[in-house]
Coordinates of C-alpha atoms in Angstrom, one line a residue:
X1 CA -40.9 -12.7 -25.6
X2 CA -42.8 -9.6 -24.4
X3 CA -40.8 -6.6 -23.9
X4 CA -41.1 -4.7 -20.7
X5 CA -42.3 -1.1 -21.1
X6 CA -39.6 0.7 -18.3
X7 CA -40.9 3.6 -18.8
X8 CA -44.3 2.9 -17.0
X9 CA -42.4 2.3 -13.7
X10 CA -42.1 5.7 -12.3
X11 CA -45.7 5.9 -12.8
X12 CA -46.5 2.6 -11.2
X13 CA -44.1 3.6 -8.4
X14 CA -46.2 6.8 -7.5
X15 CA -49.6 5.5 -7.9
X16 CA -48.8 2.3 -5.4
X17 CA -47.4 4.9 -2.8
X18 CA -50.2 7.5 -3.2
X19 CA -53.2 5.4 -3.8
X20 CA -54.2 8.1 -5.5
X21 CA -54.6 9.0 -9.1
X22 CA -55.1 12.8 -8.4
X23 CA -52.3 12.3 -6.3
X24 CA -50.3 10.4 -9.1
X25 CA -51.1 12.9 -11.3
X26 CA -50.3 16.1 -9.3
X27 CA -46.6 15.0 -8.1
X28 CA -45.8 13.6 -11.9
X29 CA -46.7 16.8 -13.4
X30 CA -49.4 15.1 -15.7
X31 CA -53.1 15.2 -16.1
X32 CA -55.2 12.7 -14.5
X33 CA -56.6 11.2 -17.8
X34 CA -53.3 10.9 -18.7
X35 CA -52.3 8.7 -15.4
X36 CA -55.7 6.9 -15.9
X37 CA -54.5 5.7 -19.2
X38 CA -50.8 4.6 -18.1
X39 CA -52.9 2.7 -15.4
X40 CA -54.6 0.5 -18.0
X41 CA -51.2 -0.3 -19.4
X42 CA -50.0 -1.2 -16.2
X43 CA -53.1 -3.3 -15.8
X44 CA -52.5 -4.8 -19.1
X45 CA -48.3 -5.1 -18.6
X46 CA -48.8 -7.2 -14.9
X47 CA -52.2 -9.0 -16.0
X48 CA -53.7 -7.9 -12.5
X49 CA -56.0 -4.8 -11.7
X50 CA -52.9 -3.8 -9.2
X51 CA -55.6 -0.8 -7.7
X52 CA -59.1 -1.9 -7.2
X53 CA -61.2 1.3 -6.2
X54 CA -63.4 1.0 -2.5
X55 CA -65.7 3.7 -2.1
X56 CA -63.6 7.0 -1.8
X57 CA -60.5 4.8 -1.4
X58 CA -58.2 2.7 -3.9
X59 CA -57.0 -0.4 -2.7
X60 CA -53.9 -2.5 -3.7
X61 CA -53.9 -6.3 -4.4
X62 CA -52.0 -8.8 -3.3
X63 CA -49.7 -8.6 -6.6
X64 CA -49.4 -4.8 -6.5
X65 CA -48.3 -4.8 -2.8
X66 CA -45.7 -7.3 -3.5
X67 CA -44.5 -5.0 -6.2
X68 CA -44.3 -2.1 -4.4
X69 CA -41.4 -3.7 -1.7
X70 CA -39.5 -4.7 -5.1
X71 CA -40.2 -1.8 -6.9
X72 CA -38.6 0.6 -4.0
X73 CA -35.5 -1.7 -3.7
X74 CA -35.2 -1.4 -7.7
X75 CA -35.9 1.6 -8.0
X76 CA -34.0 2.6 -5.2
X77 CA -30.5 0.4 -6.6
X78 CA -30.7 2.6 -9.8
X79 CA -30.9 5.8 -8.2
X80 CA -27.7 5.1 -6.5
X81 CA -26.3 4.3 -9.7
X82 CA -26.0 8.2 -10.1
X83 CA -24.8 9.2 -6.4
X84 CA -20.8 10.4 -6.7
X85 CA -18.9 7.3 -5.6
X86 CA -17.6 7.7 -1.6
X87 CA -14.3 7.6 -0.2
X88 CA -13.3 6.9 3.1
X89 CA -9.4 6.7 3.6
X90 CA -9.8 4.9 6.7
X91 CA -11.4 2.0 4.4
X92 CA -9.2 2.0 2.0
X93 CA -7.5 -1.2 0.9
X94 CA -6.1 0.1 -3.0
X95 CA -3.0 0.1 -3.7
X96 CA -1.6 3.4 -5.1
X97 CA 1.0 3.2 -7.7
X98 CA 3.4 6.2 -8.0
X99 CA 7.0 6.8 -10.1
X100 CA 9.9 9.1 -10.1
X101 CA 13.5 8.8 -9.1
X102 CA 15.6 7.1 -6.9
X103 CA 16.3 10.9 -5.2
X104 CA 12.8 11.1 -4.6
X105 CA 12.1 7.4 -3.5
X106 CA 14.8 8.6 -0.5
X107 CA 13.9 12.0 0.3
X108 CA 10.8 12.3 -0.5
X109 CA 8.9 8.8 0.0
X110 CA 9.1 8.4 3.1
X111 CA 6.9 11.4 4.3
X112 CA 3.9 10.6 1.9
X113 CA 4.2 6.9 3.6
X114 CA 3.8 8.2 6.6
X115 CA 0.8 10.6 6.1
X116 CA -0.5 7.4 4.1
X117 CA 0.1 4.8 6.8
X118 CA -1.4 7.2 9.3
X119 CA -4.6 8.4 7.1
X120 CA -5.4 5.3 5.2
X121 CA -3.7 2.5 7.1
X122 CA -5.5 -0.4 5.4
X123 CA -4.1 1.1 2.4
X124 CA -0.7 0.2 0.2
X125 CA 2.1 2.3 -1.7
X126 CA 3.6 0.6 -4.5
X127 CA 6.6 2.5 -5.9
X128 CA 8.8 2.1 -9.4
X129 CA 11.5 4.2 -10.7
X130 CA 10.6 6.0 -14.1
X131 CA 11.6 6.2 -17.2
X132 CA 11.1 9.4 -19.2
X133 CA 10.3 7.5 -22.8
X134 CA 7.1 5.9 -21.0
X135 CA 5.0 9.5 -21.1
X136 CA 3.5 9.1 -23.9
X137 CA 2.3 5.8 -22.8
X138 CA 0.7 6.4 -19.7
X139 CA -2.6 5.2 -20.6
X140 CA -1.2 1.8 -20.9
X141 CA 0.2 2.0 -17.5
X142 CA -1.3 0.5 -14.1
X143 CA 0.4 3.6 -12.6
X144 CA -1.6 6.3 -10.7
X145 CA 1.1 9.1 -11.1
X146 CA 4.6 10.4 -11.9
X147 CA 6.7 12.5 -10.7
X148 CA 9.0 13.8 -13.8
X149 CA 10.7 16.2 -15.0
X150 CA 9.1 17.4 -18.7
X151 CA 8.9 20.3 -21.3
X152 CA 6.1 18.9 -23.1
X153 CA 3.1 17.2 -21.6
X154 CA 0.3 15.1 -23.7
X155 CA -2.8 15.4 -24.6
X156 CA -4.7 13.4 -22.1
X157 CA -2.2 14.0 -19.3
X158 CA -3.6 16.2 -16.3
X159 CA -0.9 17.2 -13.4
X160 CA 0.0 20.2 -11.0
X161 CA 3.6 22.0 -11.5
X162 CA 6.1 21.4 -8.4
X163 CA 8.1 24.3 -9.6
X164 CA 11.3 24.5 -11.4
X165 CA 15.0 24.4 -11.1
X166 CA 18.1 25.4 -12.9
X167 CA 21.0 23.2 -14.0
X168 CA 24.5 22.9 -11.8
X169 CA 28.0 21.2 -11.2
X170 CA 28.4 18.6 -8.5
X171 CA 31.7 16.9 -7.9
X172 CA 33.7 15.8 -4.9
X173 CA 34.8 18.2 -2.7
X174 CA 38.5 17.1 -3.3
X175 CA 38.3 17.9 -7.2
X176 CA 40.4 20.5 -8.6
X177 CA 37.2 22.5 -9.6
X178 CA 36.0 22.6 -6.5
X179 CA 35.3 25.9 -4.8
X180 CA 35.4 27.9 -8.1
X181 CA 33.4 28.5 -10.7
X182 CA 34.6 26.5 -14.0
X183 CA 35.1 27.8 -17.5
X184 CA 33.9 25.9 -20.3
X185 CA 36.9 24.2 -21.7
X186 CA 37.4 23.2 -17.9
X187 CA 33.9 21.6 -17.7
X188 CA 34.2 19.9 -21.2
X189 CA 38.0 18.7 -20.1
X190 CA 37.0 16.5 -17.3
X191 CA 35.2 13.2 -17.4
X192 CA 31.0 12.8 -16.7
X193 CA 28.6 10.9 -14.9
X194 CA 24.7 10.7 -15.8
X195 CA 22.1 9.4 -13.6
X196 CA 19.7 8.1 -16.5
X197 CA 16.9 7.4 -13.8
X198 CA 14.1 9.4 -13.6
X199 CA 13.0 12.6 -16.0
X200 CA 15.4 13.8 -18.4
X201 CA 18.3 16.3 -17.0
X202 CA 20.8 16.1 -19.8
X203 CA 18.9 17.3 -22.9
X204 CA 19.4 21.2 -22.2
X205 CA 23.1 20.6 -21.9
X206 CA 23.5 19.4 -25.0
X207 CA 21.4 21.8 -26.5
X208 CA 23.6 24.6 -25.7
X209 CA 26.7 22.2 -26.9
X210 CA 25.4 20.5 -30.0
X211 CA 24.9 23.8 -31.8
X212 CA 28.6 24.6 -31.1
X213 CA 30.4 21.6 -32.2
X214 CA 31.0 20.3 -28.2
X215 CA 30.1 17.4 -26.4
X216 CA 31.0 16.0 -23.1
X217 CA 33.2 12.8 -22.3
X218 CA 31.3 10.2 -20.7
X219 CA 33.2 8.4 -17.8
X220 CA 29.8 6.6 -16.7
X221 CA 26.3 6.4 -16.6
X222 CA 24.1 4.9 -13.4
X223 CA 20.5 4.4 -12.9
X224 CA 20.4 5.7 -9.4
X225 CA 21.9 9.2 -7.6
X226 CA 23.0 6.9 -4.9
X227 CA 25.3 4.9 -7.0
X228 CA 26.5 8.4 -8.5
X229 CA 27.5 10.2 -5.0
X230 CA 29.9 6.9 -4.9
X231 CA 31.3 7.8 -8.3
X232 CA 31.9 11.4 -7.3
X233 CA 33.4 10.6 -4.0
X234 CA 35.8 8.4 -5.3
X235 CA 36.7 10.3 -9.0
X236 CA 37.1 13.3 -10.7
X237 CA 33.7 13.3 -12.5
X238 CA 32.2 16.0 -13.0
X239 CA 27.5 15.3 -12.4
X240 CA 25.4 18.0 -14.2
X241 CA 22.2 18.0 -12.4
X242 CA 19.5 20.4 -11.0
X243 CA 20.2 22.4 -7.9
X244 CA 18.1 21.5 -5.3
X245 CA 19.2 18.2 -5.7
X246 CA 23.0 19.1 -5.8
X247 CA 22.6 20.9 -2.7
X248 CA 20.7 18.1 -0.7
X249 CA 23.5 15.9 -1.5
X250 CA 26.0 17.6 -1.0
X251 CA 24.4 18.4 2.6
X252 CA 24.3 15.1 3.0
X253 CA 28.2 13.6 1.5
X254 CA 31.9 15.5 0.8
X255 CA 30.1 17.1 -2.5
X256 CA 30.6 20.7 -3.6
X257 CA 28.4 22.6 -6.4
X258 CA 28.3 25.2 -8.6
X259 CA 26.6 27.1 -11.3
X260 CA 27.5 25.6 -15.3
X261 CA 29.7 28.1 -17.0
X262 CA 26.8 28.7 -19.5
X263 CA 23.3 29.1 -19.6
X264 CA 20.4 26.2 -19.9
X265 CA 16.8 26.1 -20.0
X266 CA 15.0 25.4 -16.6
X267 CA 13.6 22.2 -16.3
X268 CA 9.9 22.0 -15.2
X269 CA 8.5 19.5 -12.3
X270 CA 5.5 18.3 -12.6
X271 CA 3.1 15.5 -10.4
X272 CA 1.4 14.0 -13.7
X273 CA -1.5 11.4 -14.1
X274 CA -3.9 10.0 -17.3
X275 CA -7.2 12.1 -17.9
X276 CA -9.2 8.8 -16.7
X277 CA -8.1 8.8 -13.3
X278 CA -9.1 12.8 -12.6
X279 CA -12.3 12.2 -11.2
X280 CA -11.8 9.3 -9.4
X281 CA -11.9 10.3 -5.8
X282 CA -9.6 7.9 -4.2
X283 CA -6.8 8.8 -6.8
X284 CA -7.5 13.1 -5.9
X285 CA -7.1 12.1 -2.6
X286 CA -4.3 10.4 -3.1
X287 CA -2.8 13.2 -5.6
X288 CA -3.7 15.8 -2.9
X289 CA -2.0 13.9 0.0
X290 CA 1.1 13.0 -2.1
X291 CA 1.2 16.5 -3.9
X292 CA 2.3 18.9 -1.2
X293 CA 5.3 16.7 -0.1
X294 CA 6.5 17.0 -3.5
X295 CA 6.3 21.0 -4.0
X296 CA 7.3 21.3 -0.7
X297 CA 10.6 19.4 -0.7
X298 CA 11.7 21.0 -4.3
X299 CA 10.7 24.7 -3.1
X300 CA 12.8 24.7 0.0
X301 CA 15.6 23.0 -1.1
X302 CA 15.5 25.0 -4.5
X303 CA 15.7 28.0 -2.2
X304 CA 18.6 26.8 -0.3
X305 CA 20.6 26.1 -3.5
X306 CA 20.0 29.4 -4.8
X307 CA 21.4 31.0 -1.3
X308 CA 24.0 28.8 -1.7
X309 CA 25.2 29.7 -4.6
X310 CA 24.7 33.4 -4.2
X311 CA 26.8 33.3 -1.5
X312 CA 29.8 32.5 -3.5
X313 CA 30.3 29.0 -1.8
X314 CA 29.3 25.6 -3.2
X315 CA 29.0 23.8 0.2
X316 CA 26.5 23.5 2.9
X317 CA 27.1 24.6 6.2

């Protein structure tokens, strides 16, 4: 089977347009002889004489004219093989796949589905809560992003930092410790509840208590900050969990909050996605879009926790 020499095409390209081996030559950056010869392989490639010289002019047979519609659309389809892929929002039917907590699935959700539903309508949101072991694993994941809270972030991952937030007390407003600031003994004598949804919140609590001999008494653990504002309404558990979302909560139910009687690490937020999605412009768009809710939201009410608690008082006006 003979094998097609691709690299003539360019050249057969130019000379059907110009008619012209000066022409040819001149906008291919190549001497004439040199076009002359690539001519005779062309000749020689398509069995046909493709130009067929008239006087002053060279004309194109039958064959070559039929080649020169195919060769454009060809030529043309691998050309736009290199153009940057498009996105228009408005024509967007892909579903976008993002994960983080219940707390955020509530508070924060809701506004990107909005500015989603009203910039790409034809597009759809697909959300999942997320566990902190599956970092690593992201690759393997049909998810776009995550939202998480994380020290450590892999090779391969890209993201933008949210910000970051300290550790705090929440309990119901009609525990004992309520209004004051606890000791440790106090904090370690009353029973806890951990949200084990979401990024990982605990960890620099028991690095501080580990070391010393100390750990906390588990009354439960929940998957979702819902289920734990029932919990703490209706017990004496004590929830150690970062501030901005202690003070949204407790804006929001009979909560109170307060600083840990010890110092922690500060956890880092992040908006996180695999290295093979960075380019893609429908997931940047989608990252940018999704992004600014996400700082936003932690910033302000990071802020209001911190008045809060300078203030002296653990409850929201």
């Amino acid at each position: 089977m003979h094998k097609a020499n691709l690299n003539l095409l360019p050249t057969l390209k130019v000379l059907l347009e110009t008619r012209n081996i000066s022409r040819a030559a001149e906008l291919l950056h190549l001497s004439q002889p040199s076009i002359s010869k690539q001519l005779g392989q062309l000749r020689s490639e398509f069995g046909d004489e493709l130009l067929v010289r008239e006087g002053q002019r060279w004309l194109l047979t039958p064959r070559a004219e039929a080649l020169a519609a195919q060769l454009a659309d060809s030529l043309g389809a691998l050309e736009r093989l290199y153009e940057a892929p498009e996105f228009a929002p408005e024509r967007c039917e892909r579903v976008f796949r993002l994960a983080s907590s219940d707390y955020v699935a509530q508070h924060i959700l809701p506004d990107i589905c909005a500015a989603l539903a009203k910039a790409a309508p034809r597009a759809a949101l697909e959300y999942s809560l997320w566990d902190k072991r599956l970092l690593p694993q992201l690759w393997q994941s049909e998810l776009d992003m995550v939202s998480t809270i994380t020290e450590l972030v892999p090779d391969q991952i890209r993201g933008l930092h949210q910000g970051e937030d300290r550790l705090v007390v929440l309990m119901g407003r009609h525990h004992p410790l309520a209004g004051k600031a606890p000791t440790l003994e106090e904090y370690l004598a009353w029973p806890h509840l951990q949200v084990s949804g979401g990024g990982d919140k605990d960890s620099p609590v028991e690095q501080v208590l580990a070391p010393l001999g100390l750990s906390r008494r588990w009354f439960a653990r929940v998957p979702f900050f819902q289920a734990a504002v029932e919990v703490l309404l209706r017990t004496d558990c004590l929830m150690t969990t970062p501030a901005h979302i202690a003070w949204q909560l407790s804006r929001e139910h009979a909560l109170s909050f307060c600083d840990l009687p010890f110092t922690t690490r500060v956890q880092q937020y992040h908006l996180l996605w695999h290295q093979r999605h960075h380019l893609d412009p429908a997931h940047r768009w989608f990252r940018e879009l999704a992004y600014p809710f996400l700082r936003d939201h932690l910033q302000f009410t990071l802020g209001e926790s911190r008045k809060q608690l300078a203030s002296g008082g653990s409850q929201p006006g």
